[in-house]
mmCIF file of C-alpha atoms in Angstrom:
data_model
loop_
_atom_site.group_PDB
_atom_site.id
_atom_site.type_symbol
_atom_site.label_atom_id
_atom_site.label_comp_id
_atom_site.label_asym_id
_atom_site.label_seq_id
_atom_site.Cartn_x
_atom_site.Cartn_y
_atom_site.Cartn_z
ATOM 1 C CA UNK A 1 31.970 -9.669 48.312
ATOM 2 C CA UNK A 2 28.954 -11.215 46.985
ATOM 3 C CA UNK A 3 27.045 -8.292 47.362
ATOM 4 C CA UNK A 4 29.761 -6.638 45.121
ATOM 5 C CA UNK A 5 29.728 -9.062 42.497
ATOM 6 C CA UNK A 6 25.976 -8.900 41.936
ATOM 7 C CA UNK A 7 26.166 -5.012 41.679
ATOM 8 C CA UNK A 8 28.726 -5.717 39.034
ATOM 9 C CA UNK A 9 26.597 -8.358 36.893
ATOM 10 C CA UNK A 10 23.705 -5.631 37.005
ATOM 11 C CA UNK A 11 25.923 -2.749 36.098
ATOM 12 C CA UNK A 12 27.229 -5.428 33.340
ATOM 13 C CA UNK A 13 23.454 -6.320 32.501
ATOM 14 C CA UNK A 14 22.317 -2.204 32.208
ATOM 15 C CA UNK A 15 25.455 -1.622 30.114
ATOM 16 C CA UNK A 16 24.619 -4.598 27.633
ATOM 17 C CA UNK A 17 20.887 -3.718 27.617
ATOM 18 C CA UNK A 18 21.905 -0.315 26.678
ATOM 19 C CA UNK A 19 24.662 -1.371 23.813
ATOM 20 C CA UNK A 20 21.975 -3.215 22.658
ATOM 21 C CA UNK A 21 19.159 -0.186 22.396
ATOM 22 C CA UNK A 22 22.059 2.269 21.146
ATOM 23 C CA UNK A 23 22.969 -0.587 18.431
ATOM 24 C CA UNK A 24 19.208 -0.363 17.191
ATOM 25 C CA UNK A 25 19.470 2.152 13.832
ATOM 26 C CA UNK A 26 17.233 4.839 13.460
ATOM 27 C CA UNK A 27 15.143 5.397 9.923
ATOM 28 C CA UNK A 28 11.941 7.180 8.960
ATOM 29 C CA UNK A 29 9.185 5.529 7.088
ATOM 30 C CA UNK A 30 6.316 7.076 5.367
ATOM 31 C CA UNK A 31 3.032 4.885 4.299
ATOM 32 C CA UNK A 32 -0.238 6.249 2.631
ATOM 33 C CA UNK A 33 -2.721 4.623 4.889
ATOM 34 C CA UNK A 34 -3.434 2.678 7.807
ATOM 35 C CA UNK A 35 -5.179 -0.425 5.927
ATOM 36 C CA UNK A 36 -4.305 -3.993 5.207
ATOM 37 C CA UNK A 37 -1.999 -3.008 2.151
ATOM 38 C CA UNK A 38 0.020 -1.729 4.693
ATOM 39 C CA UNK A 39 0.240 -5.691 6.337
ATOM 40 C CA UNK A 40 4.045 -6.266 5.729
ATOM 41 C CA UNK A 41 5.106 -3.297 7.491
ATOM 42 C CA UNK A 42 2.942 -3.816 10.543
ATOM 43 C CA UNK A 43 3.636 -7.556 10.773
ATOM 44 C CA UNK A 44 7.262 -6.737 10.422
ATOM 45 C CA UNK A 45 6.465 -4.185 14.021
ATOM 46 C CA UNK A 46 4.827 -6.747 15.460
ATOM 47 C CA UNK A 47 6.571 -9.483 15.368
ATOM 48 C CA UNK A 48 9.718 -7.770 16.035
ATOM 49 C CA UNK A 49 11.429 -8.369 12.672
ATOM 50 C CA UNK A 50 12.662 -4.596 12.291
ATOM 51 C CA UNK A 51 14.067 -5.009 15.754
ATOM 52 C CA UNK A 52 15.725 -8.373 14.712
ATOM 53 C CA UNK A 53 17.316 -6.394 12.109
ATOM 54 C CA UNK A 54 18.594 -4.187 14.700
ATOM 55 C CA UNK A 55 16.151 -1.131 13.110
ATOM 56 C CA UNK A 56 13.805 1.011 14.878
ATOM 57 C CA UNK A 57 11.876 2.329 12.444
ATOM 58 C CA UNK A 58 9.349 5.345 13.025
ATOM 59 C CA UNK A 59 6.145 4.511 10.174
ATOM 60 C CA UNK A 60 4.373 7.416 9.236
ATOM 61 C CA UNK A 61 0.887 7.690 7.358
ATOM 62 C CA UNK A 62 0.130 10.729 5.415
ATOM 63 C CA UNK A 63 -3.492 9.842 4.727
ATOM 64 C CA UNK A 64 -3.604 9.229 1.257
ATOM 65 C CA UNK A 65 -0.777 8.515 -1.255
ATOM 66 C CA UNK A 66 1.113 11.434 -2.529
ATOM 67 C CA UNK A 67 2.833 13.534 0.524
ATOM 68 C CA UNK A 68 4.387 10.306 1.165
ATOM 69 C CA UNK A 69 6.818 9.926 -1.822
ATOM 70 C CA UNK A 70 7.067 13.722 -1.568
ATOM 71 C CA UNK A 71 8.933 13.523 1.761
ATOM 72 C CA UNK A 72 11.163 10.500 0.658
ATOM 73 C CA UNK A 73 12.178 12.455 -2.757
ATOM 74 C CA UNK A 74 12.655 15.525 -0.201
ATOM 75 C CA UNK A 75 14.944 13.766 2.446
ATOM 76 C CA UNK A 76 12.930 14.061 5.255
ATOM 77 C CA UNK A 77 12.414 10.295 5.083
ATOM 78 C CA UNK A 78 14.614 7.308 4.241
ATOM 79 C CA UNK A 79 11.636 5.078 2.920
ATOM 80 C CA UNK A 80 8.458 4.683 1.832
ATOM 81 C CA UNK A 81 6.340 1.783 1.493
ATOM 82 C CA UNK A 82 3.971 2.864 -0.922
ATOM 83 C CA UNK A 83 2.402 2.271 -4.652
ATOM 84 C CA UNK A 84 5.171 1.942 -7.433
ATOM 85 C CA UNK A 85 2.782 4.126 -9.740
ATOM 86 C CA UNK A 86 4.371 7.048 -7.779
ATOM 87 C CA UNK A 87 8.361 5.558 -8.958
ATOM 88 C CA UNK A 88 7.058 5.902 -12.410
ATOM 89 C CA UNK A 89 5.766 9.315 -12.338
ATOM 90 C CA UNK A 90 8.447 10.620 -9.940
ATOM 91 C CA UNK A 91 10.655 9.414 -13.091
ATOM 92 C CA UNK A 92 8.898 11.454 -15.558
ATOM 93 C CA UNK A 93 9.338 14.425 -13.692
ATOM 94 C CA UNK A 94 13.432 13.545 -13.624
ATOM 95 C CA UNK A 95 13.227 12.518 -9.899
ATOM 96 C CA UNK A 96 14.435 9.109 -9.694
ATOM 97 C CA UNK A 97 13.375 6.710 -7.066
ATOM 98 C CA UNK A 98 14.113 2.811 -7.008
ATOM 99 C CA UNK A 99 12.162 0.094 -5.958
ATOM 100 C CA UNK A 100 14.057 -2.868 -3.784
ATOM 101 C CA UNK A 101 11.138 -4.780 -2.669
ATOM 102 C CA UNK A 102 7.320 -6.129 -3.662
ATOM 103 C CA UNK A 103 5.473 -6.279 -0.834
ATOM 104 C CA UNK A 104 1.786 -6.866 -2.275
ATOM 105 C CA UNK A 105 1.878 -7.054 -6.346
ATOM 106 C CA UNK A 106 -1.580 -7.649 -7.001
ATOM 107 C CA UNK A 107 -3.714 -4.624 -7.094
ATOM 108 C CA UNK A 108 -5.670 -4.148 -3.910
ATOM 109 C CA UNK A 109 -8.275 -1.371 -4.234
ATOM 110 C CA UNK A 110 -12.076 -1.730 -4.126
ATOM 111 C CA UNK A 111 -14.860 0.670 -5.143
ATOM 112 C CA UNK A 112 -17.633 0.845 -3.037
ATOM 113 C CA UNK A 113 -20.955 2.858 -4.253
ATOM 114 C CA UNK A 114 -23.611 4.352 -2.097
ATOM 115 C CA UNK A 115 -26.588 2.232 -2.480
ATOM 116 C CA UNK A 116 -29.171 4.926 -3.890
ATOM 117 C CA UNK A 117 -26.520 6.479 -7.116
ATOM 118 C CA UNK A 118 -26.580 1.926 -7.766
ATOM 119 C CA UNK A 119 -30.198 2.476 -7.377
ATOM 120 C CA UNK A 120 -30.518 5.628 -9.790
ATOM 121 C CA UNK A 121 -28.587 3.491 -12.306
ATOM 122 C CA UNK A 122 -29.466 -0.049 -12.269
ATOM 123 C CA UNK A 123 -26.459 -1.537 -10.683
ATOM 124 C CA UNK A 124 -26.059 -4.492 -8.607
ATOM 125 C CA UNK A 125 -23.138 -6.499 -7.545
ATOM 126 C CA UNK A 126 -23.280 -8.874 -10.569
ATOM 127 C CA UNK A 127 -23.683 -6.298 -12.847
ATOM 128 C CA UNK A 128 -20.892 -6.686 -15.700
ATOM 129 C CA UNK A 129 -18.055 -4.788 -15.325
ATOM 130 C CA UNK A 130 -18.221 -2.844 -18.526
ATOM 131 C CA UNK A 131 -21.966 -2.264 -17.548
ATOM 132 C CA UNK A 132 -21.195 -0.429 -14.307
ATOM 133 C CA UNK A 133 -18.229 1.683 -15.502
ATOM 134 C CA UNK A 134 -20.639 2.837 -18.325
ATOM 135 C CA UNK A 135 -22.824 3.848 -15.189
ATOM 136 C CA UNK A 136 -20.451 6.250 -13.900
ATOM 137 C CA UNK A 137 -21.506 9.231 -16.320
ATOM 138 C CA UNK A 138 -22.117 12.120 -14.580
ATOM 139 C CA UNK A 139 -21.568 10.871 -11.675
ATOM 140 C CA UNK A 140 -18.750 11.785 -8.444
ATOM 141 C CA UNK A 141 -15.510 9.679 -7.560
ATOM 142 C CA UNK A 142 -14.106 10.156 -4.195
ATOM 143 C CA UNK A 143 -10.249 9.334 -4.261
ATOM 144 C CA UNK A 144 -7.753 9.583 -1.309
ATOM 145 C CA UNK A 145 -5.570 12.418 -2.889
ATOM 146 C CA UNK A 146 -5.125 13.838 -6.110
ATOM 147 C CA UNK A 147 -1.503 12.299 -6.644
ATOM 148 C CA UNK A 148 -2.832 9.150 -5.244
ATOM 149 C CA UNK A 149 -3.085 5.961 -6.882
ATOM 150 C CA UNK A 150 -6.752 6.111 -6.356
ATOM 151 C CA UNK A 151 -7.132 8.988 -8.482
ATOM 152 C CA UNK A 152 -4.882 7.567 -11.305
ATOM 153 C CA UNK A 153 -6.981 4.265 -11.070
ATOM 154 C CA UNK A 154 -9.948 6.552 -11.354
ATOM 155 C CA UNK A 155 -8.755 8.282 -14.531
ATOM 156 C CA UNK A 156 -8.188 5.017 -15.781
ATOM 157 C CA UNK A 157 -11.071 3.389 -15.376
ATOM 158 C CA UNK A 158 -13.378 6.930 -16.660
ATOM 159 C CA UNK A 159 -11.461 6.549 -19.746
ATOM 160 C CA UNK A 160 -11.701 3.000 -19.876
ATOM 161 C CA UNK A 161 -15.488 3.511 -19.920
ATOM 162 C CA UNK A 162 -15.155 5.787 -23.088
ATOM 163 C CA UNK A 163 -15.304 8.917 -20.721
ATOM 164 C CA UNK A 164 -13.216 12.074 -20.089
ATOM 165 C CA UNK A 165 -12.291 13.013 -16.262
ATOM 166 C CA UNK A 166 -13.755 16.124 -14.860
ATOM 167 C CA UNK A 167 -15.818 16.580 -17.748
ATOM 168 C CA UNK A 168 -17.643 13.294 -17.883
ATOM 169 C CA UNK A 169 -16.795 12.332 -14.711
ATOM 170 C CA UNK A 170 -15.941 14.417 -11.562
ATOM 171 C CA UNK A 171 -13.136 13.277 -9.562
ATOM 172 C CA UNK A 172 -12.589 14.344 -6.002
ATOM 173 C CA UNK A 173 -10.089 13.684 -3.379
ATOM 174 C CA UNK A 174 -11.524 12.929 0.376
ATOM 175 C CA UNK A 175 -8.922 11.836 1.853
ATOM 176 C CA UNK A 176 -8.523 8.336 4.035
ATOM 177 C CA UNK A 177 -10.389 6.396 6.422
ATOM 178 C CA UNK A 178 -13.473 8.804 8.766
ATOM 179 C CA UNK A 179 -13.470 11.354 6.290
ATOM 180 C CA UNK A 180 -13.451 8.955 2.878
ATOM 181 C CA UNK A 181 -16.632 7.086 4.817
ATOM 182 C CA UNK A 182 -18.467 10.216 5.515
ATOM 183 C CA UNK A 183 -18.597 11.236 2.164
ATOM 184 C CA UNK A 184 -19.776 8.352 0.868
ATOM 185 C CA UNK A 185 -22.458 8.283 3.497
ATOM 186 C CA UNK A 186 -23.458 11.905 2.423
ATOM 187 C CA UNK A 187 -23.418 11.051 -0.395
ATOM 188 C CA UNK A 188 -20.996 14.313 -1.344
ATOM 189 C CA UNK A 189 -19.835 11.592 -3.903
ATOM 190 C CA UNK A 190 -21.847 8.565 -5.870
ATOM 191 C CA UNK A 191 -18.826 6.221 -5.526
ATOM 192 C CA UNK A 192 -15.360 6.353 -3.901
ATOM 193 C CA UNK A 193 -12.175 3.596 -3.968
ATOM 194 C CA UNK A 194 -9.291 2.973 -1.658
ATOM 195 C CA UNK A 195 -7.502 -0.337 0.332
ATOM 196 C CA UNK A 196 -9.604 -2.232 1.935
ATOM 197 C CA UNK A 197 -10.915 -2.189 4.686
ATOM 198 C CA UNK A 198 -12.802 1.174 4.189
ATOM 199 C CA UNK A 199 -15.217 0.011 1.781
ATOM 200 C CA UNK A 200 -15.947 -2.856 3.398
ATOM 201 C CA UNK A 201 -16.945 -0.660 6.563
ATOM 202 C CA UNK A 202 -19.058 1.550 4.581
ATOM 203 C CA UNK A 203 -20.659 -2.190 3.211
ATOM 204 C CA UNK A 204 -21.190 -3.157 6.946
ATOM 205 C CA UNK A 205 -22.843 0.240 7.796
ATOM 206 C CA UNK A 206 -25.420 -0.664 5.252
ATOM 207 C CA UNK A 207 -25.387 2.587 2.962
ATOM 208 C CA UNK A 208 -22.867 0.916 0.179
ATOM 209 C CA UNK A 209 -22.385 -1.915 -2.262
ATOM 210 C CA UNK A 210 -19.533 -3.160 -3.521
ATOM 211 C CA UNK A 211 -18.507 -1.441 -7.178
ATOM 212 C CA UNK A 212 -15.218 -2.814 -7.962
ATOM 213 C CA UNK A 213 -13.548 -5.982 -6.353
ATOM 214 C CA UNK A 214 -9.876 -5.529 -7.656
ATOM 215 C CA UNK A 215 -9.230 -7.382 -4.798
ATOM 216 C CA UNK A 216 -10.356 -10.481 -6.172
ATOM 217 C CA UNK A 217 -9.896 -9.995 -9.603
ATOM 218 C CA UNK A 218 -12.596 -8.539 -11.504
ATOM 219 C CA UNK A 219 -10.666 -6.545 -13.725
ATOM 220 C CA UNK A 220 -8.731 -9.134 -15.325
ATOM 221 C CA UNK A 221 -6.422 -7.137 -17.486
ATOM 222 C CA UNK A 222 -5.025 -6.022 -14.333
ATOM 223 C CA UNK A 223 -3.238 -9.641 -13.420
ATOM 224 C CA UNK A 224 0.082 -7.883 -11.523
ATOM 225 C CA UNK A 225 0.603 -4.655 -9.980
ATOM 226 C CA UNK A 226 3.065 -2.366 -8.173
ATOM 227 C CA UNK A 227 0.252 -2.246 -5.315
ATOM 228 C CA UNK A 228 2.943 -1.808 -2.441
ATOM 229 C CA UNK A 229 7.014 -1.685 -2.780
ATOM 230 C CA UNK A 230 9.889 -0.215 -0.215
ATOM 231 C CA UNK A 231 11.216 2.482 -2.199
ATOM 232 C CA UNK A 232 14.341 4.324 -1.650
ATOM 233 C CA UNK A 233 16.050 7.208 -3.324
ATOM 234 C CA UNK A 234 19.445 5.630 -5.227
ATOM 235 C CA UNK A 235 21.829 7.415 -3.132
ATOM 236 C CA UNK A 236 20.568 5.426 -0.207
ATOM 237 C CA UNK A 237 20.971 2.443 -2.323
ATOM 238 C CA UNK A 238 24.307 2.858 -3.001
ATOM 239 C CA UNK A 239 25.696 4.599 -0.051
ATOM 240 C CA UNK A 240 23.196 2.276 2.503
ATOM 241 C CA UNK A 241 23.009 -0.764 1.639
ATOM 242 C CA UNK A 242 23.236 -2.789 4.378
ATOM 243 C CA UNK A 243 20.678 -0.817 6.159
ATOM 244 C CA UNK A 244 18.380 -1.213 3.027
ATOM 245 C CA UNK A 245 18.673 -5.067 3.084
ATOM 246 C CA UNK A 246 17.921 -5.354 6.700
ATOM 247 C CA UNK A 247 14.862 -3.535 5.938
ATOM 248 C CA UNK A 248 13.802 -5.795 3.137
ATOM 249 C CA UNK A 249 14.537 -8.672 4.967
ATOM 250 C CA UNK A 250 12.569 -7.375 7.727
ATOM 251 C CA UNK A 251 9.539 -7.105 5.265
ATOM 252 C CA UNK A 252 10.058 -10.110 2.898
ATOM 253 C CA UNK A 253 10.047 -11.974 6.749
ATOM 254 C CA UNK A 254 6.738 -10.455 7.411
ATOM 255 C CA UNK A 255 5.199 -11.413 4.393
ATOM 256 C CA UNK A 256 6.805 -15.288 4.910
ATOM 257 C CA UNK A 257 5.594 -15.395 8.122
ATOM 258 C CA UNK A 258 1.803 -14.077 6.800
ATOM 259 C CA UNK A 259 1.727 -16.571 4.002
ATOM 260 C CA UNK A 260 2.221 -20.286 5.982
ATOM 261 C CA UNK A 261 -0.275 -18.684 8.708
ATOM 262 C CA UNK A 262 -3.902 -18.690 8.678
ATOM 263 C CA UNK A 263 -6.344 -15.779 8.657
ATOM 264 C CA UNK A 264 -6.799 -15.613 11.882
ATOM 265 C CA UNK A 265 -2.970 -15.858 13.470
ATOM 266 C CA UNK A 266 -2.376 -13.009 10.628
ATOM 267 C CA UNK A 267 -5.232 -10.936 11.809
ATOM 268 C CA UNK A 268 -4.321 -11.518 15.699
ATOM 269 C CA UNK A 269 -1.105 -10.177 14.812
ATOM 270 C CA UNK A 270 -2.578 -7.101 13.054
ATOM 271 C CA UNK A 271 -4.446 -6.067 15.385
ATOM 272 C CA UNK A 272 -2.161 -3.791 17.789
ATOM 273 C CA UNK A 273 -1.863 -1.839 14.067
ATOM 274 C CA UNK A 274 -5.631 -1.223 13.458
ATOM 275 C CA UNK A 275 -7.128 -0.729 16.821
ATOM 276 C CA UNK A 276 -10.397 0.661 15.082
ATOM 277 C CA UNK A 277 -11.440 -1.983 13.026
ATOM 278 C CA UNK A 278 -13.899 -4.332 13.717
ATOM 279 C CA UNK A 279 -12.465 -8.242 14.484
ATOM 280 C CA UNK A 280 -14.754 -9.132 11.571
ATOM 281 C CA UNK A 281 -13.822 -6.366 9.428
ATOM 282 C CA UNK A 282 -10.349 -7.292 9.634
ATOM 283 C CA UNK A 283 -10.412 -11.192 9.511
ATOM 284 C CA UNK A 284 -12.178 -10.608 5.953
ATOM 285 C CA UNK A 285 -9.597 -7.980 5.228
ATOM 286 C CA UNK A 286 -6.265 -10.619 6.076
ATOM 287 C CA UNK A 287 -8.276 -13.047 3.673
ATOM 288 C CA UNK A 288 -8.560 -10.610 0.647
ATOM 289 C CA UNK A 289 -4.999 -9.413 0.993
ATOM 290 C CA UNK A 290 -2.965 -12.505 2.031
ATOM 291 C CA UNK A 291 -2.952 -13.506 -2.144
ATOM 292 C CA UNK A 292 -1.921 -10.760 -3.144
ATOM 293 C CA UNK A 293 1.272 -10.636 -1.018
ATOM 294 C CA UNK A 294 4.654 -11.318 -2.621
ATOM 295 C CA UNK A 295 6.459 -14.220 -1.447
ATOM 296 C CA UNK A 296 9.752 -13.597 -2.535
ATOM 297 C CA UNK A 297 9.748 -9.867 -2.673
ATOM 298 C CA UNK A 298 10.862 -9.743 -6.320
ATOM 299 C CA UNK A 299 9.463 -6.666 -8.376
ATOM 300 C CA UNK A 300 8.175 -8.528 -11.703
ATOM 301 C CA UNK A 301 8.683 -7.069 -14.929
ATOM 302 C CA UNK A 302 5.129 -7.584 -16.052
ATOM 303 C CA UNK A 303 4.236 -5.442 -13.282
ATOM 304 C CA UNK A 304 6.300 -2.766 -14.175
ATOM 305 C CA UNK A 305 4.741 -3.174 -17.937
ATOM 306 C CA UNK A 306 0.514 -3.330 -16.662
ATOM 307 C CA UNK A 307 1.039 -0.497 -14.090
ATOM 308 C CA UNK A 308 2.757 1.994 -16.954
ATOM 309 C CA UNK A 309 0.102 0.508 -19.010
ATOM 310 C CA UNK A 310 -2.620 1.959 -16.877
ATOM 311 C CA UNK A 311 -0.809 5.141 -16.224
ATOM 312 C CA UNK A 312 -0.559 5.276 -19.681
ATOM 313 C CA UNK A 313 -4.452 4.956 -20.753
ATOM 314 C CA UNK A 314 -5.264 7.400 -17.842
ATOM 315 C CA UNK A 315 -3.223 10.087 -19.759
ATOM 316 C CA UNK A 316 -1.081 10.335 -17.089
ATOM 317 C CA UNK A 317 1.956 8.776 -17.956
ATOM 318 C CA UNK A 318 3.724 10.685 -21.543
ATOM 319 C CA UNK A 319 6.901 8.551 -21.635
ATOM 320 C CA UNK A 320 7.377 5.425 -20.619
ATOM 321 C CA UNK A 321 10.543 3.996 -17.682
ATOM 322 C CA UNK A 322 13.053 0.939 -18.615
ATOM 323 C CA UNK A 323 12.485 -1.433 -15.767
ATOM 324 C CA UNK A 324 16.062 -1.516 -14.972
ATOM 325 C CA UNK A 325 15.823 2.337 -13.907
ATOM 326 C CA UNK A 326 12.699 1.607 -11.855
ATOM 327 C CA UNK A 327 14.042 -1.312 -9.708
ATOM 328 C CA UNK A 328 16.675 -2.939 -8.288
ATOM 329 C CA UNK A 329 16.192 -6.728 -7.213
ATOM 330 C CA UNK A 330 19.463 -7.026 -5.552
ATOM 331 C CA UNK A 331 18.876 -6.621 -1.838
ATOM 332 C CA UNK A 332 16.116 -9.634 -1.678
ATOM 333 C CA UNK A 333 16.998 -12.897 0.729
ATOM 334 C CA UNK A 334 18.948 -15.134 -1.541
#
């Protein structure tokens, strides 16, 4: 009898274990990069808070922005967690894409130049900001992708300097991570920008200085950002929204969690994500990106306003979005 009743209370055990992994929703996830942009969605992996929401989410990275928000706006996908810049223009084209949650809003790309085009031109760390854009004449930009918000940032910032893109100014994509260092290193272009930590590995290796620290600030008239939001096509929205709150709960959790931790706990946490970077490398990485993370999740309208703005002056953007078709605040933690 007793040896009955515990094959029953297994059996019972197996079944619940199973209702439980059956209850766990499936969606698909698409994501640039692997960098520390990408810190909410790995945190919210880690520390189970998809799983929590009873998701199991499959995260994607295409390598540079771009073929991300192409697979959302093509269905193959049910989210991305990517740059808002790609809502606006996706908009333009008459693709419409909505933004439910700010995940970092602070922009979070540095430049890093190789150490003999600084050389050729006289530039140092400390060298004004409108001194070293003025510097990039002539010279090569390595981006991640041409629809990426590297290369928009890179328009921006030629024209910015009083120049015109591929005619001033060559702009290249190299795409992410091995291949974005190597070109640097070979020098097959001056200066190249993406999420940190690349350029801070290509710092460490000794052949780079830093260009550009967004990261911290330098360009000021770039105070917010849509640097990473959850974005979801509207029908999802509408006809998914319980699935789509779980998943920005999951995130704005991750992000919570981040921000009353210190570096370290946040990097320990990281690190089953980015198993090739360096502990240092990615301790100074959680301390450059924990400001810019959103506590709340909310998508600012000033954000929405400076990142058309630089769209805009890149020559990128021809019409400008009303906020209210860009985002939708409603699914945030109240």
């Amino acid at each position: 009898m007793k040896r009955s009743m515990v094959l029953v209370l297994i059996a019972l055990v197996g079944a619940g274990g199973l209702a439980n992994a059956q209850a766990l929703k499936k969606v698909k996830m698409t994501i640039p990069v692997i960098a520390h942009s990408m810190l909410p969605v790995f945190l919210a992996q880690n520390k189970n808070y998809f799983t929590e929401e009873k998701l199991e989410v499959e995260v994607n990275s295409t390598n540079g922005g771009g073929p991300d928000i192409r697979a959302l706006i093509a269905g193959d996908v049910d989210f991305s967690f990517t740059t808002g810049d790609n809502v606006i223009l996706a908009h333009q084209e008459g693709k419409k894409l909505t933004m439910v949650m700010s995940g970092l809003n602070k922009l979070f790309i540095n430049w890093a130049m190789h150490k003999d085009a600084a050389k050729s031109k006289g530039i140092t760390e400390s060298t004004p900001l409108a001194e070293k854009i003025k510097a990039l004449k002539g010279m090569t930009i390595g981006v991640t992708n041409a629809g990426a918000l590297t290369s928009h940032l890179a328009s921006f910032v030629v024209r910015k300097a009083g120049f015109n893109p591929q005619s001033d100014v060559n702009i290249v994509p190299v795409g992410s991570g091995p291949t974005w260092l190597a070109a640097l290193e070979n020098r097959k272009v001056d200066v190249a920008l993406t999420a940190p930590p690349t350029p801070d590995m290509a710092i460490s290796r000794g052949f780079a200085m830093l260009f550009i620290n967004n990261a911290k600030g330098e360009d000021p008239s770039i105070s917010e950002f849509l640097m990473e939001n959850l974005i979801v096509r509207p029908e999802t929205a509408s006809k998914d929204a319980d699935t789509v709150r779980r998943m920005v709960r999951a995130l704005t959790r991750a992000n919570q969690w981040a921000l009353k931790s210190t570096a370290e706990q946040v990097a320990e946490a990281l690190k089953p994500s980015m198993t090739t970077i360096a502990a240092d490398l990615l301790l100074s990485g959680v301390k450059a990106v924990l400001p810019t993370l959103s506590s709340d999740g909310r998508t600012s309208e000033k954000s929405v306003q400076i990142t058309q703005d630089i769209l805009e002056q890149a020559g990128i953007l021809k019409k400008r979005a009303p906020y209210a078709e860009l985002v939708n605040n409603d699914f945030l933690m109240k």
